[in-house]
PDB file of C-alpha atoms in Angstrom:
ATOM      1  CA  MET A   1       0.085   0.187   0.269  1.00  0.00           C
ATOM      2  CA  ALA A   2       1.374   3.350  -0.893  1.00  0.00           C
ATOM      3  CA  ALA A   3       2.383   5.945   1.581  1.00  0.00           C
ATOM      4  CA  GLU A   4       0.173   8.700  -0.451  1.00  0.00           C
ATOM      5  CA  SER A   5      -3.069   6.385   1.096  1.00  0.00           C
ATOM      6  CA  GLY A   6      -4.985   7.025   3.795  1.00  0.00           C
ATOM      7  CA  SER A   7      -5.074   5.366   6.765  1.00  0.00           C
ATOM      8  CA  SER A   8      -8.873   4.038   6.308  1.00  0.00           C
ATOM      9  CA  ASP A   9      -7.143   2.231   3.495  1.00  0.00           C
ATOM     10  CA  ARG A  10      -4.822   0.248   5.635  1.00  0.00           C
ATOM     11  CA  GLU A  11      -7.532   0.400   8.737  1.00  0.00           C
ATOM     12  CA  ALA A  12      -9.899  -1.295   6.518  1.00  0.00           C
ATOM     13  CA  VAL A  13      -7.137  -4.512   5.985  1.00  0.00           C
ATOM     14  CA  LEU A  14      -6.045  -4.474   9.508  1.00  0.00           C
ATOM     15  CA  ASP A  15     -10.191  -4.777   9.945  1.00  0.00           C
ATOM     16  CA  GLU A  16     -10.131  -7.536   7.759  1.00  0.00           C
ATOM     17  CA  LEU A  17      -7.038  -9.456   9.646  1.00  0.00           C
ATOM     18  CA  ARG A  18      -9.228  -8.710  12.881  1.00  0.00           C
ATOM     19  CA  ARG A  19     -12.697 -10.372  11.643  1.00  0.00           C
ATOM     20  CA  LEU A  20     -10.144 -13.496  10.364  1.00  0.00           C
ATOM     21  CA  ARG A  21      -8.573 -14.249  13.658  1.00  0.00           C
ATOM     22  CA  THR A  22     -12.098 -13.622  15.396  1.00  0.00           C
ATOM     23  CA  ARG A  23     -13.849 -16.306  12.523  1.00  0.00           C
ATOM     24  CA  MET A  24     -10.503 -19.175  13.611  1.00  0.00           C
ATOM     25  CA  PRO A  25      -9.643 -19.450  16.510  1.00  0.00           C
ATOM     26  CA  GLN A  26      -6.834 -21.440  16.031  1.00  0.00           C
ATOM     27  CA  PHE A  27      -5.195 -18.573  14.543  1.00  0.00           C
ATOM     28  CA  THR A  28      -2.650 -17.071  16.426  1.00  0.00           C
ATOM     29  CA  GLY A  29      -1.685 -14.515  13.989  1.00  0.00           C
ATOM     30  CA  ALA A  30      -2.131 -12.595  10.836  1.00  0.00           C
ATOM     31  CA  LEU A  31       0.054 -10.341   8.391  1.00  0.00           C
ATOM     32  CA  ALA A  32      -0.469  -8.705   5.360  1.00  0.00           C
ATOM     33  CA  ALA A  33       2.304  -7.545   3.716  1.00  0.00           C
ATOM     34  CA  GLY A  34       3.673  -5.634   0.063  1.00  0.00           C
ATOM     35  CA  VAL A  35       5.646  -8.006  -1.839  1.00  0.00           C
ATOM     36  CA  ASP A  36       8.953  -5.798  -1.094  1.00  0.00           C
ATOM     37  CA  GLY A  37       8.519  -7.027   2.773  1.00  0.00           C
ATOM     38  CA  LEU A  38       6.951  -4.042   3.749  1.00  0.00           C
ATOM     39  CA  VAL A  39       4.455  -4.384   6.427  1.00  0.00           C
ATOM     40  CA  VAL A  40       0.313  -3.031   4.866  1.00  0.00           C
ATOM     41  CA  ALA A  41      -0.985  -4.361   8.346  1.00  0.00           C
ATOM     42  CA  HIS A  42      -0.667  -6.583  11.356  1.00  0.00           C
ATOM     43  CA  ASP A  43      -2.653  -8.031  14.453  1.00  0.00           C
ATOM     44  CA  CYS A  44       0.143 -10.771  14.945  1.00  0.00           C
ATOM     45  CA  PRO A  45       1.139 -10.436  18.926  1.00  0.00           C
ATOM     46  CA  GLY A  46       4.220 -11.701  20.155  1.00  0.00           C
ATOM     47  CA  VAL A  47       5.600 -11.910  16.429  1.00  0.00           C
ATOM     48  CA  ASP A  48       8.261  -9.491  15.316  1.00  0.00           C
ATOM     49  CA  PRO A  49       5.888  -7.615  12.262  1.00  0.00           C
ATOM     50  CA  GLU A  50       8.674  -5.929  10.408  1.00  0.00           C
ATOM     51  CA  GLY A  51      10.580  -9.323  10.723  1.00  0.00           C
ATOM     52  CA  LEU A  52       7.769 -12.010   9.476  1.00  0.00           C
ATOM     53  CA  ALA A  53       7.084  -9.091   6.263  1.00  0.00           C
ATOM     54  CA  ALA A  54      10.519  -9.567   5.667  1.00  0.00           C
ATOM     55  CA  LEU A  55      10.833 -13.392   5.827  1.00  0.00           C
ATOM     56  CA  THR A  56       7.858 -13.480   3.794  1.00  0.00           C
ATOM     57  CA  ALA A  57       8.731 -11.900   0.664  1.00  0.00           C
ATOM     58  CA  ALA A  58      12.414 -14.273   1.232  1.00  0.00           C
ATOM     59  CA  GLU A  59      10.087 -17.215   1.416  1.00  0.00           C
ATOM     60  CA  LEU A  60       7.849 -15.416  -1.112  1.00  0.00           C
ATOM     61  CA  GLY A  61      10.703 -15.168  -3.886  1.00  0.00           C
ATOM     62  CA  VAL A  62      12.106 -18.637  -3.324  1.00  0.00           C
ATOM     63  CA  ALA A  63       8.702 -19.839  -3.682  1.00  0.00           C
ATOM     64  CA  VAL A  64       7.855 -18.474  -7.055  1.00  0.00           C
ATOM     65  CA  ARG A  65      10.860 -19.517  -8.511  1.00  0.00           C
ATOM     66  CA  VAL A  66       9.973 -23.269  -7.598  1.00  0.00           C
ATOM     67  CA  ALA A  67       6.719 -22.770  -8.724  1.00  0.00           C
ATOM     68  CA  ASP A  68       8.472 -21.400 -12.050  1.00  0.00           C
ATOM     69  CA  ALA A  69      10.935 -24.221 -12.268  1.00  0.00           C
ATOM     70  CA  THR A  70       8.477 -27.028 -12.019  1.00  0.00           C
ATOM     71  CA  GLY A  71       5.846 -25.042 -14.325  1.00  0.00           C
ATOM     72  CA  LYS A  72       3.240 -25.186 -11.862  1.00  0.00           C
ATOM     73  CA  GLY A  73       1.996 -21.923 -13.431  1.00  0.00           C
ATOM     74  CA  GLU A  74       1.726 -18.365 -10.312  1.00  0.00           C
ATOM     75  CA  LEU A  75       2.056 -18.604  -7.276  1.00  0.00           C
ATOM     76  CA  ARG A  76      -0.920 -19.240  -5.236  1.00  0.00           C
ATOM     77  CA  GLU A  77      -0.027 -20.067  -1.793  1.00  0.00           C
ATOM     78  CA  LEU A  78       2.684 -21.502   0.534  1.00  0.00           C
ATOM     79  CA  LEU A  79       2.236 -23.426   3.535  1.00  0.00           C
ATOM     80  CA  VAL A  80       5.264 -24.209   6.118  1.00  0.00           C
ATOM     81  CA  ARG A  81       3.764 -26.824   8.773  1.00  0.00           C
ATOM     82  CA  GLY A  82       6.065 -26.750  11.996  1.00  0.00           C
ATOM     83  CA  GLU A  83       6.214 -29.293  14.885  1.00  0.00           C
ATOM     84  CA  ASP A  84       3.906 -26.640  16.634  1.00  0.00           C
ATOM     85  CA  GLY A  85       1.280 -25.099  13.962  1.00  0.00           C
ATOM     86  CA  TYR A  86       1.341 -23.857  10.425  1.00  0.00           C
ATOM     87  CA  VAL A  87       3.011 -20.979   8.623  1.00  0.00           C
ATOM     88  CA  ALA A  88       0.409 -20.112   5.303  1.00  0.00           C
ATOM     89  CA  THR A  89       1.324 -17.580   3.050  1.00  0.00           C
ATOM     90  CA  TYR A  90      -1.956 -16.378   0.122  1.00  0.00           C
ATOM     91  CA  ALA A  91      -0.724 -14.317  -2.694  1.00  0.00           C
ATOM     92  CA  ALA A  92      -3.147 -10.537  -2.465  1.00  0.00           C
ATOM     93  CA  GLY A  93      -3.585  -9.499  -5.662  1.00  0.00           C
ATOM     94  CA  ARG A  94      -0.882  -7.704  -7.646  1.00  0.00           C
ATOM     95  CA  SER A  95       1.555  -6.561  -4.656  1.00  0.00           C
ATOM     96  CA  ALA A  96       0.065  -8.078  -1.423  1.00  0.00           C
ATOM     97  CA  VAL A  97       0.909 -10.999   0.804  1.00  0.00           C
ATOM     98  CA  LEU A  98      -1.168 -12.927   4.091  1.00  0.00           C
ATOM     99  CA  THR A  99       0.681 -14.604   6.398  1.00  0.00           C
ATOM    100  CA  LEU A 100      -1.275 -16.738   8.550  1.00  0.00           C
ATOM    101  CA  LEU A 101      -0.089 -18.157  11.609  1.00  0.00           C
ATOM    102  CA  ALA A 102      -2.225 -21.183  12.914  1.00  0.00           C
ATOM    103  CA  GLU A 103      -1.892 -23.410  15.821  1.00  0.00           C
ATOM    104  CA  ASP A 104      -0.729 -26.875  14.782  1.00  0.00           C
ATOM    105  CA  ARG A 105      -5.222 -28.269  16.145  1.00  0.00           C
ATOM    106  CA  VAL A 106      -6.288 -25.634  12.952  1.00  0.00           C
ATOM    107  CA  ASN A 107      -8.737 -27.862  10.608  1.00  0.00           C
ATOM    108  CA  VAL A 108      -6.155 -27.475   7.545  1.00  0.00           C
ATOM    109  CA  GLY A 109      -9.134 -26.820   4.862  1.00  0.00           C
ATOM    110  CA  ARG A 110     -10.644 -24.864   6.951  1.00  0.00           C
ATOM    111  CA  LEU A 111      -7.482 -22.527   6.985  1.00  0.00           C
ATOM    112  CA  HIS A 112      -6.942 -22.424   3.232  1.00  0.00           C
ATOM    113  CA  LEU A 113     -10.950 -21.502   2.797  1.00  0.00           C
ATOM    114  CA  GLU A 114      -9.930 -18.884   5.305  1.00  0.00           C
ATOM    115  CA  GLY A 115      -6.895 -17.451   3.864  1.00  0.00           C
ATOM    116  CA  ARG A 116      -7.827 -17.326   0.359  1.00  0.00           C
ATOM    117  CA  ARG A 117     -11.039 -15.201   1.285  1.00  0.00           C
ATOM    118  CA  ALA A 118      -9.200 -13.054   3.313  1.00  0.00           C
ATOM    119  CA  ALA A 119      -6.493 -13.153   0.719  1.00  0.00           C
ATOM    120  CA  ALA A 120      -8.990 -11.855  -2.035  1.00  0.00           C
ATOM    121  CA  ARG A 121     -10.281  -9.028   0.092  1.00  0.00           C
ATOM    122  CA  ILE A 122      -7.474  -8.008   0.972  1.00  0.00           C
ATOM    123  CA  GLY A 123      -5.719  -8.201  -2.466  1.00  0.00           C
ATOM    124  CA  GLU A 124      -9.080  -6.217  -3.889  1.00  0.00           C
ATOM    125  CA  LEU A 125      -8.054  -3.324  -0.697  1.00  0.00           C
ATOM    126  CA  VAL A 126      -4.236  -2.709  -1.567  1.00  0.00           C
ATOM    127  CA  ASP A 127      -4.855  -2.920  -5.381  1.00  0.00           C
ATOM    128  CA  ALA A 128      -7.675  -0.432  -4.935  1.00  0.00           C
ATOM    129  CA  ALA A 129      -5.345   2.411  -2.951  1.00  0.00           C
ATOM    130  CA  GLU A 130      -2.574   1.695  -4.933  1.00  0.00           C
ATOM    131  CA  ALA A 131      -4.384   2.407  -7.752  1.00  0.00           C
ATOM    132  CA  ALA A 132      -6.136   5.678  -6.030  1.00  0.00           C
ATOM    133  CA  ALA A 133      -2.774   6.327  -4.788  1.00  0.00           C
ATOM    134  CA  LYS A 134      -1.512   5.988  -8.367  1.00  0.00           C
ATOM    135  CA  ALA A 135      -3.731   8.595  -9.297  1.00  0.00           C
ATOM    136  CA  LEU A 136      -3.227  10.852  -7.236  1.00  0.00           C
ATOM    137  CA  ARG A 137       0.453  11.560  -7.953  1.00  0.00           C
ATOM    138  CA  PRO A 138       1.181  14.284 -10.127  1.00  0.00           C
ATOM    139  CA  THR A 139       2.011  13.289 -13.480  1.00  0.00           C
ATOM    140  CA  ARG A 140       4.533  15.131 -16.108  1.00  0.00           C
ATOM    141  CA  ALA A 141       3.899  17.018 -18.804  1.00  0.00           C
ATOM    142  CA  THR A 142       5.444  14.930 -21.776  1.00  0.00           C
ATOM    143  CA  THR A 143       6.409  17.414 -24.483  1.00  0.00           C
ATOM    144  CA  PRO A 144       6.711  15.483 -28.098  1.00  0.00           C
ATOM    145  CA  ARG A 145      10.543  15.237 -28.681  1.00  0.00           C
ATOM    146  CA  THR A 146      11.376  16.217 -31.738  1.00  0.00           C
ATOM    147  CA  ARG A 147      14.438  15.944 -34.135  1.00  0.00           C
ATOM    148  CA  SER A 148      16.024  18.512 -36.188  1.00  0.00           C
ATOM    149  CA  THR A 149      17.478  17.116 -39.515  1.00  0.00           C
ATOM    150  CA  ARG A 150      20.656  16.588 -39.401  1.00  0.00           C
ATOM    151  CA  THR A 151      23.368  18.326 -41.539  1.00  0.00           C
ATOM    152  CA  PRO A 152      25.382  15.776 -43.626  1.00  0.00           C
ATOM    153  CA  ARG A 153      28.856  15.806 -43.463  1.00  0.00           C
ATOM    154  CA  THR A 154      31.446  17.299 -45.632  1.00  0.00           C
ATOM    155  CA  SER A 155      34.409  15.247 -46.371  1.00  0.00           C
ATOM    156  CA  THR A 156      36.636  17.682 -45.470  1.00  0.00           C
ATOM    157  CA  THR A 157      40.179  16.508 -46.884  1.00  0.00           C
ATOM    158  CA  THR A 158      42.767  18.032 -48.921  1.00  0.00           C
ATOM    159  CA  ASP A 159      44.413  17.925 -52.453  1.00  0.00           C
ATOM    160  CA  ALA A 160      47.416  16.940 -50.869  1.00  0.00           C
ATOM    161  CA  ARG A 161      50.212  15.792 -53.114  1.00  0.00           C
ATOM    162  CA  THR A 162      53.215  14.300 -52.417  1.00  0.00           C
ATOM    163  CA  ALA A 163      56.862  14.087 -54.095  1.00  0.00           C
ATOM    164  CA  THR A 164      55.353  11.115 -55.965  1.00  0.00           C
ATOM    165  CA  ASP A 165      52.340  12.611 -57.118  1.00  0.00           C
ATOM    166  CA  SER A 166      54.532  14.067 -60.139  1.00  0.00           C
TER     167      SER A 166
END
């Protein structure tokens, strides 16, 4: 989300994260970040959001390369299962990702269902905010460049005679 976008856009994303955690009590955290690793909004107590956003961007970079190298198409989601739970990352629009943290006892099918829905909504919010910010940026007036006609180079050789020319 661009810096020019209002706090209402960030609040809308944060509200979506909070609603998501309310619907799924097994979620222990939720983070929306740009693909560049910058935090958009977060609701992840006990976790450093900036660090998680940066790790999500790194994870995303590797996952995109794996999907591309194996011919599986554009990355949609990534699931990591640890000893104590899950980390799920979902593409959210053109320039954001949603990362969810969940307990080990979470229903993985429901995790995906809720994660995909929330990622779609967050993607819409972030993309709309970026489009609005882009529309507000001043545009540079572009004047068409004209070229002047070039004058052909003339030869500057002189008629020099040497002793052998006579």
